[in-house]
mmCIF file with all atom_site columns, C-alpha atoms in Angstrom:
data_model
loop_
_atom_site.group_PDB
_atom_site.id
_atom_site.type_symbol
_atom_site.label_atom_id
_atom_site.label_alt_id
_atom_site.label_comp_id
_atom_site.label_asym_id
_atom_site.label_entity_id
_atom_site.label_seq_id
_atom_site.pdbx_PDB_ins_code
_atom_site.Cartn_x
_atom_site.Cartn_y
_atom_site.Cartn_z
_atom_site.occupancy
_atom_site.B_iso_or_equiv
_atom_site.pdbx_formal_charge
_atom_site.auth_seq_id
_atom_site.auth_comp_id
_atom_site.auth_asym_id
_atom_site.auth_atom_id
_atom_site.pdbx_PDB_model_num
ATOM 1  C CA . MET A 1 1  ? -38.123 -3.098  -52.711 1.00 0.00 ? 66  MET A CA 1
ATOM 2  C CA . ILE A 1 2  ? -34.897 -4.750  -51.582 1.00 0.00 ? 67  ILE A CA 1
ATOM 3  C CA . ASP A 1 3  ? -32.821 -6.431  -54.283 1.00 0.00 ? 68  ASP A CA 1
ATOM 4  C CA . LEU A 1 4  ? -31.416 -9.504  -52.511 1.00 0.00 ? 69  LEU A CA 1
ATOM 5  C CA . LYS A 1 5  ? -29.145 -10.252 -55.493 1.00 0.00 ? 70  LYS A CA 1
ATOM 6  C CA . LYS A 1 6  ? -27.156 -7.061  -54.950 1.00 0.00 ? 71  LYS A CA 1
ATOM 7  C CA . LYS A 1 7  ? -23.707 -7.784  -53.585 1.00 0.00 ? 72  LYS A CA 1
ATOM 8  C CA . CYS A 1 8  ? -23.982 -4.977  -51.019 1.00 0.00 ? 73  CYS A CA 1
ATOM 9  C CA . TRP A 1 9  ? -27.182 -6.368  -49.371 1.00 0.00 ? 74  TRP A CA 1
ATOM 10 C CA . ARG A 1 10 ? -26.493 -7.626  -45.820 1.00 0.00 ? 75  ARG A CA 1
ATOM 11 C CA . GLU A 1 11 ? -28.555 -9.279  -43.107 1.00 0.00 ? 76  GLU A CA 1
ATOM 12 C CA . LYS A 1 12 ? -25.627 -8.885  -40.726 1.00 0.00 ? 77  LYS A CA 1
ATOM 13 C CA . VAL A 1 13 ? -22.180 -7.332  -40.660 1.00 0.00 ? 78  VAL A CA 1
ATOM 14 C CA . THR A 1 14 ? -19.109 -9.239  -39.608 1.00 0.00 ? 79  THR A CA 1
ATOM 15 C CA . ALA A 1 15 ? -15.873 -7.373  -38.947 1.00 0.00 ? 80  ALA A CA 1
ATOM 16 C CA . GLU A 1 16 ? -12.549 -8.928  -38.121 1.00 0.00 ? 81  GLU A CA 1
ATOM 17 C CA . ILE A 1 17 ? -9.035  -7.886  -37.355 1.00 0.00 ? 82  ILE A CA 1
ATOM 18 C CA . THR A 1 18 ? -6.642  -10.462 -38.730 1.00 0.00 ? 83  THR A CA 1
ATOM 19 C CA . LEU A 1 19 ? -3.004  -11.133 -37.965 1.00 0.00 ? 84  LEU A CA 1
ATOM 20 C CA . ALA A 1 20 ? -2.216  -9.403  -41.276 1.00 0.00 ? 85  ALA A CA 1
ATOM 21 C CA . HIS A 1 21 ? -3.950  -6.268  -39.979 1.00 0.00 ? 86  HIS A CA 1
ATOM 22 C CA . MET A 1 22 ? -2.108  -6.529  -36.681 1.00 0.00 ? 87  MET A CA 1
ATOM 23 C CA . LEU A 1 23 ? 1.246   -6.942  -38.462 1.00 0.00 ? 88  LEU A CA 1
ATOM 24 C CA . GLN A 1 24 ? 0.499   -3.821  -40.505 1.00 0.00 ? 89  GLN A CA 1
ATOM 25 C CA . PHE A 1 25 ? -0.415  -1.860  -37.356 1.00 0.00 ? 90  PHE A CA 1
ATOM 26 C CA . ALA A 1 26 ? 2.814   -3.000  -35.674 1.00 0.00 ? 91  ALA A CA 1
ATOM 27 C CA . ARG A 1 27 ? 4.882   -1.959  -38.719 1.00 0.00 ? 92  ARG A CA 1
ATOM 28 C CA . GLU A 1 28 ? 3.166   1.449   -38.797 1.00 0.00 ? 93  GLU A CA 1
ATOM 29 C CA . LEU A 1 29 ? 4.187   1.944   -35.166 1.00 0.00 ? 94  LEU A CA 1
ATOM 30 C CA . GLY A 1 30 ? 7.754   0.824   -35.839 1.00 0.00 ? 95  GLY A CA 1
ATOM 31 C CA . ALA A 1 31 ? 7.413   -2.444  -33.896 1.00 0.00 ? 96  ALA A CA 1
ATOM 32 C CA . ASN A 1 32 ? 9.314   -5.370  -35.349 1.00 0.00 ? 97  ASN A CA 1
ATOM 33 C CA . MET A 1 33 ? 7.001   -8.314  -34.616 1.00 0.00 ? 98  MET A CA 1
ATOM 34 C CA . ASP A 1 34 ? 6.352   -11.581 -36.411 1.00 0.00 ? 99  ASP A CA 1
ATOM 35 C CA . ALA A 1 35 ? 3.003   -13.364 -36.722 1.00 0.00 ? 100 ALA A CA 1
ATOM 36 C CA . THR A 1 36 ? 3.628   -15.511 -33.637 1.00 0.00 ? 101 THR A CA 1
ATOM 37 C CA . GLU A 1 37 ? 4.380   -12.471 -31.484 1.00 0.00 ? 102 GLU A CA 1
ATOM 38 C CA . VAL A 1 38 ? 1.351   -10.614 -32.830 1.00 0.00 ? 103 VAL A CA 1
ATOM 39 C CA . ALA A 1 39 ? -0.924  -13.595 -32.104 1.00 0.00 ? 104 ALA A CA 1
ATOM 40 C CA . ALA A 1 40 ? 0.480   -13.835 -28.574 1.00 0.00 ? 105 ALA A CA 1
ATOM 41 C CA . PHE A 1 41 ? -0.098  -10.088 -28.059 1.00 0.00 ? 106 PHE A CA 1
ATOM 42 C CA . LEU A 1 42 ? -3.678  -10.378 -29.318 1.00 0.00 ? 107 LEU A CA 1
ATOM 43 C CA . ASN A 1 43 ? -4.445  -13.250 -26.958 1.00 0.00 ? 108 ASN A CA 1
ATOM 44 C CA . GLU A 1 44 ? -2.745  -11.843 -23.838 1.00 0.00 ? 109 GLU A CA 1
ATOM 45 C CA . LYS A 1 45 ? -4.675  -10.223 -20.997 1.00 0.00 ? 110 LYS A CA 1
ATOM 46 C CA . GLY A 1 46 ? -8.057  -10.521 -22.710 1.00 0.00 ? 111 GLY A CA 1
ATOM 47 C CA . ARG A 1 47 ? -7.078  -8.158  -25.545 1.00 0.00 ? 112 ARG A CA 1
ATOM 48 C CA . ALA A 1 48 ? -9.061  -10.074 -28.189 1.00 0.00 ? 113 ALA A CA 1
ATOM 49 C CA . GLN A 1 49 ? -12.225 -9.839  -26.065 1.00 0.00 ? 114 GLN A CA 1
ATOM 50 C CA . ASP A 1 50 ? -11.533 -6.149  -25.377 1.00 0.00 ? 115 ASP A CA 1
ATOM 51 C CA . ILE A 1 51 ? -11.148 -5.491  -29.111 1.00 0.00 ? 116 ILE A CA 1
ATOM 52 C CA . TRP A 1 52 ? -14.423 -7.307  -29.819 1.00 0.00 ? 117 TRP A CA 1
ATOM 53 C CA . THR A 1 53 ? -16.180 -5.247  -27.124 1.00 0.00 ? 118 THR A CA 1
ATOM 54 C CA . HIS A 1 54 ? -14.813 -1.978  -28.515 1.00 0.00 ? 119 HIS A CA 1
ATOM 55 C CA . MET A 1 55 ? -15.838 -2.952  -32.055 1.00 0.00 ? 120 MET A CA 1
ATOM 56 C CA . MET A 1 56 ? -19.389 -3.710  -30.880 1.00 0.00 ? 121 MET A CA 1
ATOM 57 C CA . GLN A 1 57 ? -19.592 -0.409  -28.969 1.00 0.00 ? 122 GLN A CA 1
ATOM 58 C CA . ALA A 1 58 ? -18.271 1.534   -31.963 1.00 0.00 ? 123 ALA A CA 1
ATOM 59 C CA . GLY A 1 59 ? -20.738 -0.227  -34.247 1.00 0.00 ? 124 GLY A CA 1
ATOM 60 C CA . GLU A 1 60 ? -23.634 0.538   -31.905 1.00 0.00 ? 125 GLU A CA 1
ATOM 61 C CA . ALA A 1 61 ? -22.615 4.202   -31.676 1.00 0.00 ? 126 ALA A CA 1
ATOM 62 C CA . TYR A 1 62 ? -22.328 4.446   -35.467 1.00 0.00 ? 127 TYR A CA 1
ATOM 63 C CA . ILE A 1 63 ? -25.725 2.821   -36.047 1.00 0.00 ? 128 ILE A CA 1
ATOM 64 C CA . LYS A 1 64 ? -27.438 5.051   -33.477 1.00 0.00 ? 129 LYS A CA 1
ATOM 65 C CA . SER A 1 65 ? -25.800 8.151   -34.965 1.00 0.00 ? 130 SER A CA 1
ATOM 66 C CA . SER A 1 66 ? -26.907 7.105   -38.458 1.00 0.00 ? 131 SER A CA 1
ATOM 67 C CA . LEU A 1 67 ? -30.457 6.403   -37.286 1.00 0.00 ? 132 LEU A CA 1
ATOM 68 C CA . ARG A 1 68 ? -30.680 9.787   -35.554 1.00 0.00 ? 133 ARG A CA 1
ATOM 69 C CA . GLY A 1 69 ? -29.865 11.458  -38.857 1.00 0.00 ? 134 GLY A CA 1
ATOM 70 C CA . SER A 1 70 ? -32.563 9.529   -40.699 1.00 0.00 ? 135 SER A CA 1
ATOM 71 C CA . GLU A 1 71 ? -36.317 9.714   -40.312 1.00 0.00 ? 136 GLU A CA 1
ATOM 72 C CA . VAL A 1 72 ? -36.781 6.406   -42.148 1.00 0.00 ? 137 VAL A CA 1
ATOM 73 C CA . GLY A 1 73 ? -37.183 3.436   -39.838 1.00 0.00 ? 138 GLY A CA 1
ATOM 74 C CA . LEU A 1 74 ? -36.273 5.298   -36.663 1.00 0.00 ? 139 LEU A CA 1
ATOM 75 C CA . HIS A 1 75 ? -39.722 4.842   -35.123 1.00 0.00 ? 140 HIS A CA 1
ATOM 76 C CA . SER A 1 76 ? -39.474 1.059   -35.488 1.00 0.00 ? 141 SER A CA 1
ATOM 77 C CA . VAL A 1 77 ? -36.254 0.735   -33.466 1.00 0.00 ? 142 VAL A CA 1
ATOM 78 C CA . LYS A 1 78 ? -37.362 -0.438  -30.018 1.00 0.00 ? 143 LYS A CA 1
ATOM 79 C CA . ARG A 1 79 ? -34.320 -2.138  -28.500 1.00 0.00 ? 144 ARG A CA 1
ATOM 80 C CA . SER A 1 80 ? -30.754 -0.955  -28.068 1.00 0.00 ? 145 SER A CA 1
ATOM 81 C CA . ALA A 1 81 ? -27.820 -3.270  -28.693 1.00 0.00 ? 146 ALA A CA 1
ATOM 82 C CA . SER A 1 82 ? -27.049 -3.113  -24.976 1.00 0.00 ? 147 SER A CA 1
ATOM 83 C CA . THR A 1 83 ? -30.289 -4.954  -24.219 1.00 0.00 ? 148 THR A CA 1
ATOM 84 C CA . ALA A 1 84 ? -30.205 -7.244  -27.235 1.00 0.00 ? 149 ALA A CA 1
ATOM 85 C CA . PRO A 1 85 ? -28.537 -10.625 -26.777 1.00 0.00 ? 150 PRO A CA 1
ATOM 86 C CA . LEU A 1 86 ? -25.046 -10.624 -28.286 1.00 0.00 ? 151 LEU A CA 1
ATOM 87 C CA . LEU A 1 87 ? -23.614 -13.723 -29.869 1.00 0.00 ? 152 LEU A CA 1
ATOM 88 C CA . HIS A 1 88 ? -19.926 -14.120 -30.514 1.00 0.00 ? 153 HIS A CA 1
#
């Protein structure tokens, strides 16, 4: 039985990369950027959409890999994320 009061129970997973994350990544690479520059970088040339797409693909790959390693529930999975409608 599923305990819905458990903090770790999820109906969905939402992941985000914030400007704080981006600033940290820039610092790790030795780039001296401020929040305005990082936001501009994120929003140039469709990068934000590309990041979202990569995150969805990585999530799908992870889920499929996890399901392959588990007998439980695998038979009930009928649709791949590529055919499921994606909302963003």
